Amino acid sequence: MLTNPTAITYHLLVSASIAYIVSRDSLSREGKLPHWGYLLSCLFNLWAFTLPFYYANRRLFDGEVRRGGYYWNVCRFFTLLWTLLFFVVFVFSSFVSNIPNFREMGGMEFLAMITAGGIVYSIWLGGVSVAAVLGFVLREPDLVENGTGGPVATTPVPKSTPTRPQASTPANAVIVVSVNRAGVSQGSFPEPQFKAAIANGVVLPTDHYWQPGMKEWRPVSEYPNP
């Protein structure tokens, strides 16, 4: 059975590894470290609660697509992460508890093992069930975020984009609008979905938008004919 110092060491290694992975992912996508809250949650072993929020809101690479809206993706990543986590805990506990020798256990030890397993299973089932229900309730099936938008702003007030000449857009081409909120990309939307997101309150008037042909990011409140 693991001693307390050994268990603490394993927790620290896992937390540090996850903090490193999140940092590398944020640097590759945003060009900066993630919000300090994510890093602290990883170091204090709370990553199972905060990682779904990070993955549901991180910037998408070119070609990546995110559907269903922010809250749906939080619930989806929560369900996937907790299912994987409890599977690993179950397998790891099986080896640590030496379950193949359960015949040598006393009655109370066997009962305690079954009770602990039932509690873990109940926590997992309750958590993922609530997340699944909330996800389907909050899901926005028409909301699609594409990672093929304009330049990414790295400051709360987006800076100007390069002023190189832009090719004219054909009349029948689909216009893709990129959205930025306080320096964080919210993805890109075809223009009809962008207008619907404004009407539904998903895109806020204080957000900034960019589309091909623009020289700089502009507030959504200035978007013509929303």
PDB file of N, CA and C in Angstrom, residues 82-169:
ATOM      1  N   TRP A  82     -13.658  13.130 -16.520  1.00  0.00           N
ATOM      2  CA  TRP A  82     -13.974  12.386 -15.302  1.00  0.00           C
ATOM      3  C   TRP A  82     -14.142  10.894 -15.570  1.00  0.00           C
ATOM      4  N   THR A  83     -14.625  10.530 -16.733  1.00  0.00           N
ATOM      5  CA  THR A  83     -14.694   9.107 -17.087  1.00  0.00           C
ATOM      6  C   THR A  83     -13.297   8.516 -17.175  1.00  0.00           C
ATOM      7  N   LEU A  84     -12.384   9.224 -17.843  1.00  0.00           N
ATOM      8  CA  LEU A  84     -11.003   8.756 -17.929  1.00  0.00           C
ATOM      9  C   LEU A  84     -10.342   8.716 -16.559  1.00  0.00           C
ATOM     10  N   LEU A  85     -10.586   9.748 -15.752  1.00  0.00           N
ATOM     11  CA  LEU A  85      -9.963   9.828 -14.434  1.00  0.00           C
ATOM     12  C   LEU A  85     -10.401   8.676 -13.544  1.00  0.00           C
ATOM     13  N   PHE A  86     -11.701   8.409 -13.471  1.00  0.00           N
ATOM     14  CA  PHE A  86     -12.177   7.345 -12.601  1.00  0.00           C
ATOM     15  C   PHE A  86     -11.814   5.966 -13.129  1.00  0.00           C
ATOM     16  N   PHE A  87     -11.656   5.821 -14.442  1.00  0.00           N
ATOM     17  CA  PHE A  87     -11.166   4.561 -14.988  1.00  0.00           C
ATOM     18  C   PHE A  87      -9.729   4.307 -14.532  1.00  0.00           C
ATOM     19  N   VAL A  88      -8.905   5.355 -14.600  1.00  0.00           N
ATOM     20  CA  VAL A  88      -7.514   5.226 -14.147  1.00  0.00           C
ATOM     21  C   VAL A  88      -7.468   4.933 -12.651  1.00  0.00           C
ATOM     22  N   VAL A  89      -8.304   5.635 -11.866  1.00  0.00           N
ATOM     23  CA  VAL A  89      -8.328   5.394 -10.418  1.00  0.00           C
ATOM     24  C   VAL A  89      -8.746   3.961 -10.125  1.00  0.00           C
ATOM     25  N   PHE A  90      -9.729   3.451 -10.848  1.00  0.00           N
ATOM     26  CA  PHE A  90     -10.205   2.087 -10.620  1.00  0.00           C
ATOM     27  C   PHE A  90      -9.108   1.069 -10.922  1.00  0.00           C
ATOM     28  N   VAL A  91      -8.441   1.234 -12.082  1.00  0.00           N
ATOM     29  CA  VAL A  91      -7.379   0.296 -12.457  1.00  0.00           C
ATOM     30  C   VAL A  91      -6.223   0.384 -11.473  1.00  0.00           C
ATOM     31  N   PHE A  92      -5.824   1.616 -11.123  1.00  0.00           N
ATOM     32  CA  PHE A  92      -4.703   1.800 -10.206  1.00  0.00           C
ATOM     33  C   PHE A  92      -5.021   1.216  -8.828  1.00  0.00           C
ATOM     34  N   SER A  93      -6.241   1.454  -8.353  1.00  0.00           N
ATOM     35  CA  SER A  93      -6.634   0.923  -7.048  1.00  0.00           C
ATOM     36  C   SER A  93      -6.671  -0.597  -7.054  1.00  0.00           C
ATOM     37  N   SER A  94      -7.010  -1.187  -8.187  1.00  0.00           N
ATOM     38  CA  SER A  94      -7.057  -2.642  -8.280  1.00  0.00           C
ATOM     39  C   SER A  94      -5.677  -3.246  -8.043  1.00  0.00           C
ATOM     40  N   PHE A  95      -4.651  -2.629  -8.616  1.00  0.00           N
ATOM     41  CA  PHE A  95      -3.305  -3.133  -8.428  1.00  0.00           C
ATOM     42  C   PHE A  95      -2.801  -2.868  -7.007  1.00  0.00           C
ATOM     43  N   VAL A  96      -3.102  -1.671  -6.502  1.00  0.00           N
ATOM     44  CA  VAL A  96      -2.627  -1.320  -5.168  1.00  0.00           C
ATOM     45  C   VAL A  96      -3.282  -2.187  -4.103  1.00  0.00           C
ATOM     46  N   SER A  97      -4.586  -2.448  -4.278  1.00  0.00           N
ATOM     47  CA  SER A  97      -5.319  -3.233  -3.289  1.00  0.00           C
ATOM     48  C   SER A  97      -5.089  -4.727  -3.436  1.00  0.00           C
ATOM     49  N   ASN A  98      -4.383  -5.121  -4.509  1.00  0.00           N
ATOM     50  CA  ASN A  98      -4.083  -6.530  -4.732  1.00  0.00           C
ATOM     51  C   ASN A  98      -5.374  -7.356  -4.768  1.00  0.00           C
ATOM     52  N   ILE A  99      -6.316  -6.928  -5.609  1.00  0.00           N
ATOM     53  CA  ILE A  99      -7.632  -7.566  -5.685  1.00  0.00           C
ATOM     54  C   ILE A  99      -7.572  -9.049  -6.049  1.00  0.00           C
ATOM     55  N   PRO A 100      -6.596  -9.540  -6.876  1.00  0.00           N
ATOM     56  CA  PRO A 100      -6.570 -10.974  -7.159  1.00  0.00           C
ATOM     57  C   PRO A 100      -6.501 -11.851  -5.919  1.00  0.00           C
ATOM     58  N   ASN A 101      -6.038 -11.313  -4.786  1.00  0.00           N
ATOM     59  CA  ASN A 101      -5.954 -12.091  -3.551  1.00  0.00           C
ATOM     60  C   ASN A 101      -7.116 -11.789  -2.610  1.00  0.00           C
ATOM     61  N   PHE A 102      -8.292 -11.423  -3.197  1.00  0.00           N
ATOM     62  CA  PHE A 102      -9.408 -11.037  -2.337  1.00  0.00           C
ATOM     63  C   PHE A 102      -9.886 -12.192  -1.476  1.00  0.00           C
ATOM     64  N   ARG A 103      -9.571 -13.462  -1.855  1.00  0.00           N
ATOM     65  CA  ARG A 103     -10.012 -14.587  -1.050  1.00  0.00           C
ATOM     66  C   ARG A 103      -9.325 -14.610   0.317  1.00  0.00           C
ATOM     67  N   GLU A 104      -8.155 -13.955   0.389  1.00  0.00           N
ATOM     68  CA  GLU A 104      -7.424 -13.918   1.653  1.00  0.00           C
ATOM     69  C   GLU A 104      -7.919 -12.797   2.558  1.00  0.00           C
ATOM     70  N   MET A 105      -8.811 -11.942   2.054  1.00  0.00           N
ATOM     71  CA  MET A 105      -9.294 -10.827   2.853  1.00  0.00           C
ATOM     72  C   MET A 105     -10.294 -11.315   3.891  1.00  0.00           C
ATOM     73  N   GLY A 106     -10.343 -10.583   4.981  1.00  0.00           N
ATOM     74  CA  GLY A 106     -11.377 -10.833   5.972  1.00  0.00           C
ATOM     75  C   GLY A 106     -12.706 -10.259   5.511  1.00  0.00           C
ATOM     76  N   GLY A 107     -13.769 -10.597   6.197  1.00  0.00           N
ATOM     77  CA  GLY A 107     -15.082 -10.129   5.802  1.00  0.00           C
ATOM     78  C   GLY A 107     -15.202  -8.627   5.818  1.00  0.00           C
ATOM     79  N   MET A 108     -14.656  -7.982   6.847  1.00  0.00           N
ATOM     80  CA  MET A 108     -14.748  -6.537   6.954  1.00  0.00           C
ATOM     81  C   MET A 108     -13.922  -5.842   5.882  1.00  0.00           C
ATOM     82  N   GLU A 109     -12.748  -6.412   5.563  1.00  0.00           N
ATOM     83  CA  GLU A 109     -11.907  -5.806   4.528  1.00  0.00           C
ATOM     84  C   GLU A 109     -12.588  -5.888   3.169  1.00  0.00           C
ATOM     85  N   PHE A 110     -13.198  -7.046   2.902  1.00  0.00           N
ATOM     86  CA  PHE A 110     -13.895  -7.217   1.624  1.00  0.00           C
ATOM     87  C   PHE A 110     -15.089  -6.265   1.526  1.00  0.00           C
ATOM     88  N   LEU A 111     -15.832  -6.128   2.623  1.00  0.00           N
ATOM     89  CA  LEU A 111     -16.978  -5.220   2.645  1.00  0.00           C
ATOM     90  C   LEU A 111     -16.544  -3.775   2.458  1.00  0.00           C
ATOM     91  N   ALA A 112     -15.424  -3.392   3.092  1.00  0.00           N
ATOM     92  CA  ALA A 112     -14.907  -2.026   2.953  1.00  0.00           C
ATOM     93  C   ALA A 112     -14.500  -1.743   1.511  1.00  0.00           C
ATOM     94  N   MET A 113     -13.886  -2.764   0.848  1.00  0.00           N
ATOM     95  CA  MET A 113     -13.466  -2.588  -0.534  1.00  0.00           C
ATOM     96  C   MET A 113     -14.678  -2.392  -1.447  1.00  0.00           C
ATOM     97  N   ILE A 114     -15.722  -3.203  -1.244  1.00  0.00           N
ATOM     98  CA  ILE A 114     -16.930  -3.092  -2.053  1.00  0.00           C
ATOM     99  C   ILE A 114     -17.617  -1.742  -1.818  1.00  0.00           C
ATOM    100  N   THR A 115     -17.648  -1.307  -0.552  1.00  0.00           N
ATOM    101  CA  THR A 115     -18.279  -0.023  -0.229  1.00  0.00           C
ATOM    102  C   THR A 115     -17.540   1.138  -0.877  1.00  0.00           C
ATOM    103  N   ALA A 116     -16.200   1.106  -0.791  1.00  0.00           N
ATOM    104  CA  ALA A 116     -15.397   2.172  -1.399  1.00  0.00           C
ATOM    105  C   ALA A 116     -15.614   2.211  -2.907  1.00  0.00           C
ATOM    106  N   GLY A 117     -15.653   1.015  -3.540  1.00  0.00           N
ATOM    107  CA  GLY A 117     -15.893   0.968  -4.974  1.00  0.00           C
ATOM    108  C   GLY A 117     -17.257   1.525  -5.338  1.00  0.00           C
ATOM    109  N   GLY A 118     -18.257   1.213  -4.516  1.00  0.00           N
ATOM    110  CA  GLY A 118     -19.597   1.731  -4.776  1.00  0.00           C
ATOM    111  C   GLY A 118     -19.664   3.243  -4.640  1.00  0.00           C
ATOM    112  N   ILE A 119     -18.949   3.784  -3.667  1.00  0.00           N
ATOM    113  CA  ILE A 119     -18.934   5.247  -3.488  1.00  0.00           C
ATOM    114  C   ILE A 119     -18.283   5.921  -4.692  1.00  0.00           C
ATOM    115  N   VAL A 120     -17.152   5.375  -5.145  1.00  0.00           N
ATOM    116  CA  VAL A 120     -16.465   5.946  -6.311  1.00  0.00           C
ATOM    117  C   VAL A 120     -17.359   5.889  -7.543  1.00  0.00           C
ATOM    118  N   TYR A 121     -18.009   4.748  -7.733  1.00  0.00           N
ATOM    119  CA  TYR A 121     -18.897   4.599  -8.887  1.00  0.00           C
ATOM    120  C   TYR A 121     -20.063   5.584  -8.801  1.00  0.00           C
ATOM    121  N   SER A 122     -20.622   5.787  -7.622  1.00  0.00           N
ATOM    122  CA  SER A 122     -21.749   6.701  -7.452  1.00  0.00           C
ATOM    123  C   SER A 122     -21.337   8.135  -7.749  1.00  0.00           C
ATOM    124  N   ILE A 123     -20.129   8.524  -7.288  1.00  0.00           N
ATOM    125  CA  ILE A 123     -19.632   9.876  -7.557  1.00  0.00           C
ATOM    126  C   ILE A 123     -19.472  10.090  -9.052  1.00  0.00           C
ATOM    127  N   TRP A 124     -18.854   9.104  -9.719  1.00  0.00           N
ATOM    128  CA  TRP A 124     -18.655   9.224 -11.161  1.00  0.00           C
ATOM    129  C   TRP A 124     -19.986   9.284 -11.898  1.00  0.00           C
ATOM    130  N   LEU A 125     -20.899   8.362 -11.587  1.00  0.00           N
ATOM    131  CA  LEU A 125     -22.174   8.306 -12.286  1.00  0.00           C
ATOM    132  C   LEU A 125     -22.995   9.569 -12.048  1.00  0.00           C
ATOM    133  N   GLY A 126     -23.017  10.060 -10.797  1.00  0.00           N
ATOM    134  CA  GLY A 126     -23.772  11.277 -10.512  1.00  0.00           C
ATOM    135  C   GLY A 126     -23.196  12.477 -11.226  1.00  0.00           C
ATOM    136  N   GLY A 127     -21.865  12.610 -11.196  1.00  0.00           N
ATOM    137  CA  GLY A 127     -21.227  13.763 -11.831  1.00  0.00           C
ATOM    138  C   GLY A 127     -21.438  13.807 -13.329  1.00  0.00           C
ATOM    139  N   VAL A 128     -21.175  12.671 -14.011  1.00  0.00           N
ATOM    140  CA  VAL A 128     -21.298  12.682 -15.472  1.00  0.00           C
ATOM    141  C   VAL A 128     -22.768  12.765 -15.899  1.00  0.00           C
ATOM    142  N   SER A 129     -23.678  12.246 -15.088  1.00  0.00           N
ATOM    143  CA  SER A 129     -25.099  12.340 -15.437  1.00  0.00           C
ATOM    144  C   SER A 129     -25.577  13.786 -15.392  1.00  0.00           C
ATOM    145  N   VAL A 130     -25.191  14.512 -14.329  1.00  0.00           N
ATOM    146  CA  VAL A 130     -25.566  15.927 -14.227  1.00  0.00           C
ATOM    147  C   VAL A 130     -24.940  16.725 -15.369  1.00  0.00           C
ATOM    148  N   ALA A 131     -23.661  16.449 -15.670  1.00  0.00           N
ATOM    149  CA  ALA A 131     -22.983  17.163 -16.750  1.00  0.00           C
ATOM    150  C   ALA A 131     -23.645  16.879 -18.095  1.00  0.00           C
ATOM    151  N   ALA A 132     -24.038  15.629 -18.327  1.00  0.00           N
ATOM    152  CA  ALA A 132     -24.666  15.281 -19.598  1.00  0.00           C
ATOM    153  C   ALA A 132     -26.008  15.991 -19.762  1.00  0.00           C
ATOM    154  N   VAL A 133     -26.815  16.003 -18.707  1.00  0.00           N
ATOM    155  CA  VAL A 133     -28.122  16.661 -18.779  1.00  0.00           C
ATOM    156  C   VAL A 133     -27.960  18.163 -19.007  1.00  0.00           C
ATOM    157  N   LEU A 134     -27.061  18.793 -18.237  1.00  0.00           N
ATOM    158  CA  LEU A 134     -26.833  20.231 -18.408  1.00  0.00           C
ATOM    159  C   LEU A 134     -26.311  20.541 -19.810  1.00  0.00           C
ATOM    160  N   GLY A 135     -25.413  19.672 -20.294  1.00  0.00           N
ATOM    161  CA  GLY A 135     -24.864  19.896 -21.623  1.00  0.00           C
ATOM    162  C   GLY A 135     -25.923  19.902 -22.704  1.00  0.00           C
ATOM    163  N   PHE A 136     -26.838  18.948 -22.654  1.00  0.00           N
ATOM    164  CA  PHE A 136     -27.884  18.890 -23.669  1.00  0.00           C
ATOM    165  C   PHE A 136     -28.880  20.038 -23.513  1.00  0.00           C
ATOM    166  N   VAL A 137     -29.116  20.477 -22.283  1.00  0.00           N
ATOM    167  CA  VAL A 137     -30.032  21.594 -22.070  1.00  0.00           C
ATOM    168  C   VAL A 137     -29.429  22.900 -22.603  1.00  0.00           C
ATOM    169  N   LEU A 138     -28.125  23.098 -22.370  1.00  0.00           N
ATOM    170  CA  LEU A 138     -27.463  24.349 -22.732  1.00  0.00           C
ATOM    171  C   LEU A 138     -26.856  24.328 -24.134  1.00  0.00           C
ATOM    172  N   ARG A 139     -26.941  23.223 -24.814  1.00  0.00           N
ATOM    173  CA  ARG A 139     -26.313  23.086 -26.119  1.00  0.00           C
ATOM    174  C   ARG A 139     -26.945  24.024 -27.136  1.00  0.00           C
ATOM    175  N   GLU A 140     -26.093  24.630 -27.969  1.00  0.00           N
ATOM    176  CA  GLU A 140     -26.537  25.493 -29.059  1.00  0.00           C
ATOM    177  C   GLU A 140     -26.136  24.825 -30.371  1.00  0.00           C
ATOM    178  N   PRO A 141     -27.013  24.006 -30.945  1.00  0.00           N
ATOM    179  CA  PRO A 141     -26.628  23.187 -32.105  1.00  0.00           C
ATOM    180  C   PRO A 141     -26.231  23.996 -33.332  1.00  0.00           C
ATOM    181  N   ASP A 142     -26.696  25.224 -33.440  1.00  0.00           N
ATOM    182  CA  ASP A 142     -26.387  26.040 -34.624  1.00  0.00           C
ATOM    183  C   ASP A 142     -25.079  26.818 -34.489  1.00  0.00           C
ATOM    184  N   LEU A 143     -24.474  26.768 -33.315  1.00  0.00           N
ATOM    185  CA  LEU A 143     -23.252  27.543 -33.086  1.00  0.00           C
ATOM    186  C   LEU A 143     -22.034  26.699 -33.447  1.00  0.00           C
ATOM    187  N   VAL A 144     -21.278  27.173 -34.426  1.00  0.00           N
ATOM    188  CA  VAL A 144     -20.086  26.473 -34.895  1.00  0.00           C
ATOM    189  C   VAL A 144     -18.917  27.447 -34.879  1.00  0.00           C
ATOM    190  N   GLU A 145     -17.829  27.067 -34.220  1.00  0.00           N
ATOM    191  CA  GLU A 145     -16.619  27.890 -34.174  1.00  0.00           C
ATOM    192  C   GLU A 145     -15.548  27.225 -35.028  1.00  0.00           C
ATOM    193  N   ASN A 146     -14.981  27.995 -35.939  1.00  0.00           N
ATOM    194  CA  ASN A 146     -13.940  27.485 -36.826  1.00  0.00           C
ATOM    195  C   ASN A 146     -12.614  28.157 -36.512  1.00  0.00           C
ATOM    196  N   GLY A 147     -11.546  27.405 -36.617  1.00  0.00           N
ATOM    197  CA  GLY A 147     -10.219  27.954 -36.363  1.00  0.00           C
ATOM    198  C   GLY A 147      -9.565  28.488 -37.610  1.00  0.00           C
ATOM    199  N   THR A 148     -10.306  29.171 -38.466  1.00  0.00           N
ATOM    200  CA  THR A 148      -9.774  29.661 -39.734  1.00  0.00           C
ATOM    201  C   THR A 148      -9.975  31.163 -39.870  1.00  0.00           C
ATOM    202  N   GLY A 149      -9.997  31.880 -38.760  1.00  0.00           N
ATOM    203  CA  GLY A 149     -10.327  33.297 -38.802  1.00  0.00           C
ATOM    204  C   GLY A 149      -9.136  34.189 -39.005  1.00  0.00           C
ATOM    205  N   GLY A 150      -9.316  35.456 -38.626  1.00  0.00           N
ATOM    206  CA  GLY A 150      -8.301  36.471 -38.814  1.00  0.00           C
ATOM    207  C   GLY A 150      -7.232  36.420 -37.748  1.00  0.00           C
ATOM    208  N   PRO A 151      -6.410  37.436 -37.645  1.00  0.00           N
ATOM    209  CA  PRO A 151      -5.322  37.462 -36.683  1.00  0.00           C
ATOM    210  C   PRO A 151      -5.831  37.439 -35.251  1.00  0.00           C
ATOM    211  N   VAL A 152      -5.009  36.913 -34.360  1.00  0.00           N
ATOM    212  CA  VAL A 152      -5.389  36.791 -32.950  1.00  0.00           C
ATOM    213  C   VAL A 152      -4.835  37.966 -32.179  1.00  0.00           C
ATOM    214  N   ALA A 153      -5.688  38.683 -31.478  1.00  0.00           N
ATOM    215  CA  ALA A 153      -5.240  39.791 -30.647  1.00  0.00           C
ATOM    216  C   ALA A 153      -4.640  39.252 -29.365  1.00  0.00           C
ATOM    217  N   THR A 154      -3.580  39.875 -28.875  1.00  0.00           N
ATOM    218  CA  THR A 154      -2.917  39.412 -27.662  1.00  0.00           C
ATOM    219  C   THR A 154      -3.048  40.411 -26.528  1.00  0.00           C
ATOM    220  N   THR A 155      -3.849  41.458 -26.732  1.00  0.00           N
ATOM    221  CA  THR A 155      -4.066  42.444 -25.684  1.00  0.00           C
ATOM    222  C   THR A 155      -5.561  42.663 -25.531  1.00  0.00           C
ATOM    223  N   PRO A 156      -6.037  43.166 -24.356  1.00  0.00           N
ATOM    224  CA  PRO A 156      -7.476  43.376 -24.182  1.00  0.00           C
ATOM    225  C   PRO A 156      -8.106  44.228 -25.277  1.00  0.00           C
ATOM    226  N   VAL A 157      -7.392  45.247 -25.780  1.00  0.00           N
ATOM    227  CA  VAL A 157      -7.888  46.026 -26.913  1.00  0.00           C
ATOM    228  C   VAL A 157      -7.078  45.599 -28.129  1.00  0.00           C
ATOM    229  N   PRO A 158      -7.672  44.873 -29.075  1.00  0.00           N
ATOM    230  CA  PRO A 158      -6.907  44.310 -30.186  1.00  0.00           C
ATOM    231  C   PRO A 158      -6.159  45.377 -30.967  1.00  0.00           C
ATOM    232  N   LYS A 159      -4.939  45.027 -31.369  1.00  0.00           N
ATOM    233  CA  LYS A 159      -4.120  45.927 -32.152  1.00  0.00           C
ATOM    234  C   LYS A 159      -4.489  45.821 -33.626  1.00  0.00           C
ATOM    235  N   SER A 160      -3.977  46.769 -34.389  1.00  0.00           N
ATOM    236  CA  SER A 160      -4.254  46.766 -35.816  1.00  0.00           C
ATOM    237  C   SER A 160      -3.622  45.550 -36.467  1.00  0.00           C
ATOM    238  N   THR A 161      -4.254  45.069 -37.524  1.00  0.00           N
ATOM    239  CA  THR A 161      -3.704  43.969 -38.302  1.00  0.00           C
ATOM    240  C   THR A 161      -2.834  44.538 -39.406  1.00  0.00           C
ATOM    241  N   PRO A 162      -2.003  43.727 -40.029  1.00  0.00           N
ATOM    242  CA  PRO A 162      -1.173  44.244 -41.127  1.00  0.00           C
ATOM    243  C   PRO A 162      -2.036  44.868 -42.212  1.00  0.00           C
ATOM    244  N   THR A 163      -1.505  45.939 -42.816  1.00  0.00           N
ATOM    245  CA  THR A 163      -2.285  46.715 -43.781  1.00  0.00           C
ATOM    246  C   THR A 163      -1.994  46.312 -45.216  1.00  0.00           C
ATOM    247  N   ARG A 164      -1.604  45.048 -45.444  1.00  0.00           N
ATOM    248  CA  ARG A 164      -1.367  44.633 -46.819  1.00  0.00           C
ATOM    249  C   ARG A 164      -2.697  44.610 -47.590  1.00  0.00           C
ATOM    250  N   PRO A 165      -2.656  44.793 -48.894  1.00  0.00           N
ATOM    251  CA  PRO A 165      -3.905  44.825 -49.670  1.00  0.00           C
ATOM    252  C   PRO A 165      -4.666  43.507 -49.547  1.00  0.00           C
ATOM    253  N   GLN A 166      -5.974  43.608 -49.478  1.00  0.00           N
ATOM    254  CA  GLN A 166      -6.833  42.442 -49.373  1.00  0.00           C
ATOM    255  C   GLN A 166      -7.510  42.186 -50.709  1.00  0.00           C
ATOM    256  N   ALA A 167      -7.576  40.923 -51.078  1.00  0.00           N
ATOM    257  CA  ALA A 167      -8.271  40.576 -52.311  1.00  0.00           C
ATOM    258  C   ALA A 167      -9.758  40.812 -52.144  1.00  0.00           C
ATOM    259  N   SER A 168     -10.400  41.231 -53.197  1.00  0.00           N
ATOM    260  CA  SER A 168     -11.838  41.466 -53.127  1.00  0.00           C
ATOM    261  C   SER A 168     -12.575  40.149 -52.908  1.00  0.00           C
ATOM    262  N   THR A 169     -13.677  40.210 -52.171  1.00  0.00           N
ATOM    263  CA  THR A 169     -14.462  39.028 -51.851  1.00  0.00           C
ATOM    264  C   THR A 169     -15.566  38.847 -52.873  1.00  0.00           C
TER     265      THR A 169
END
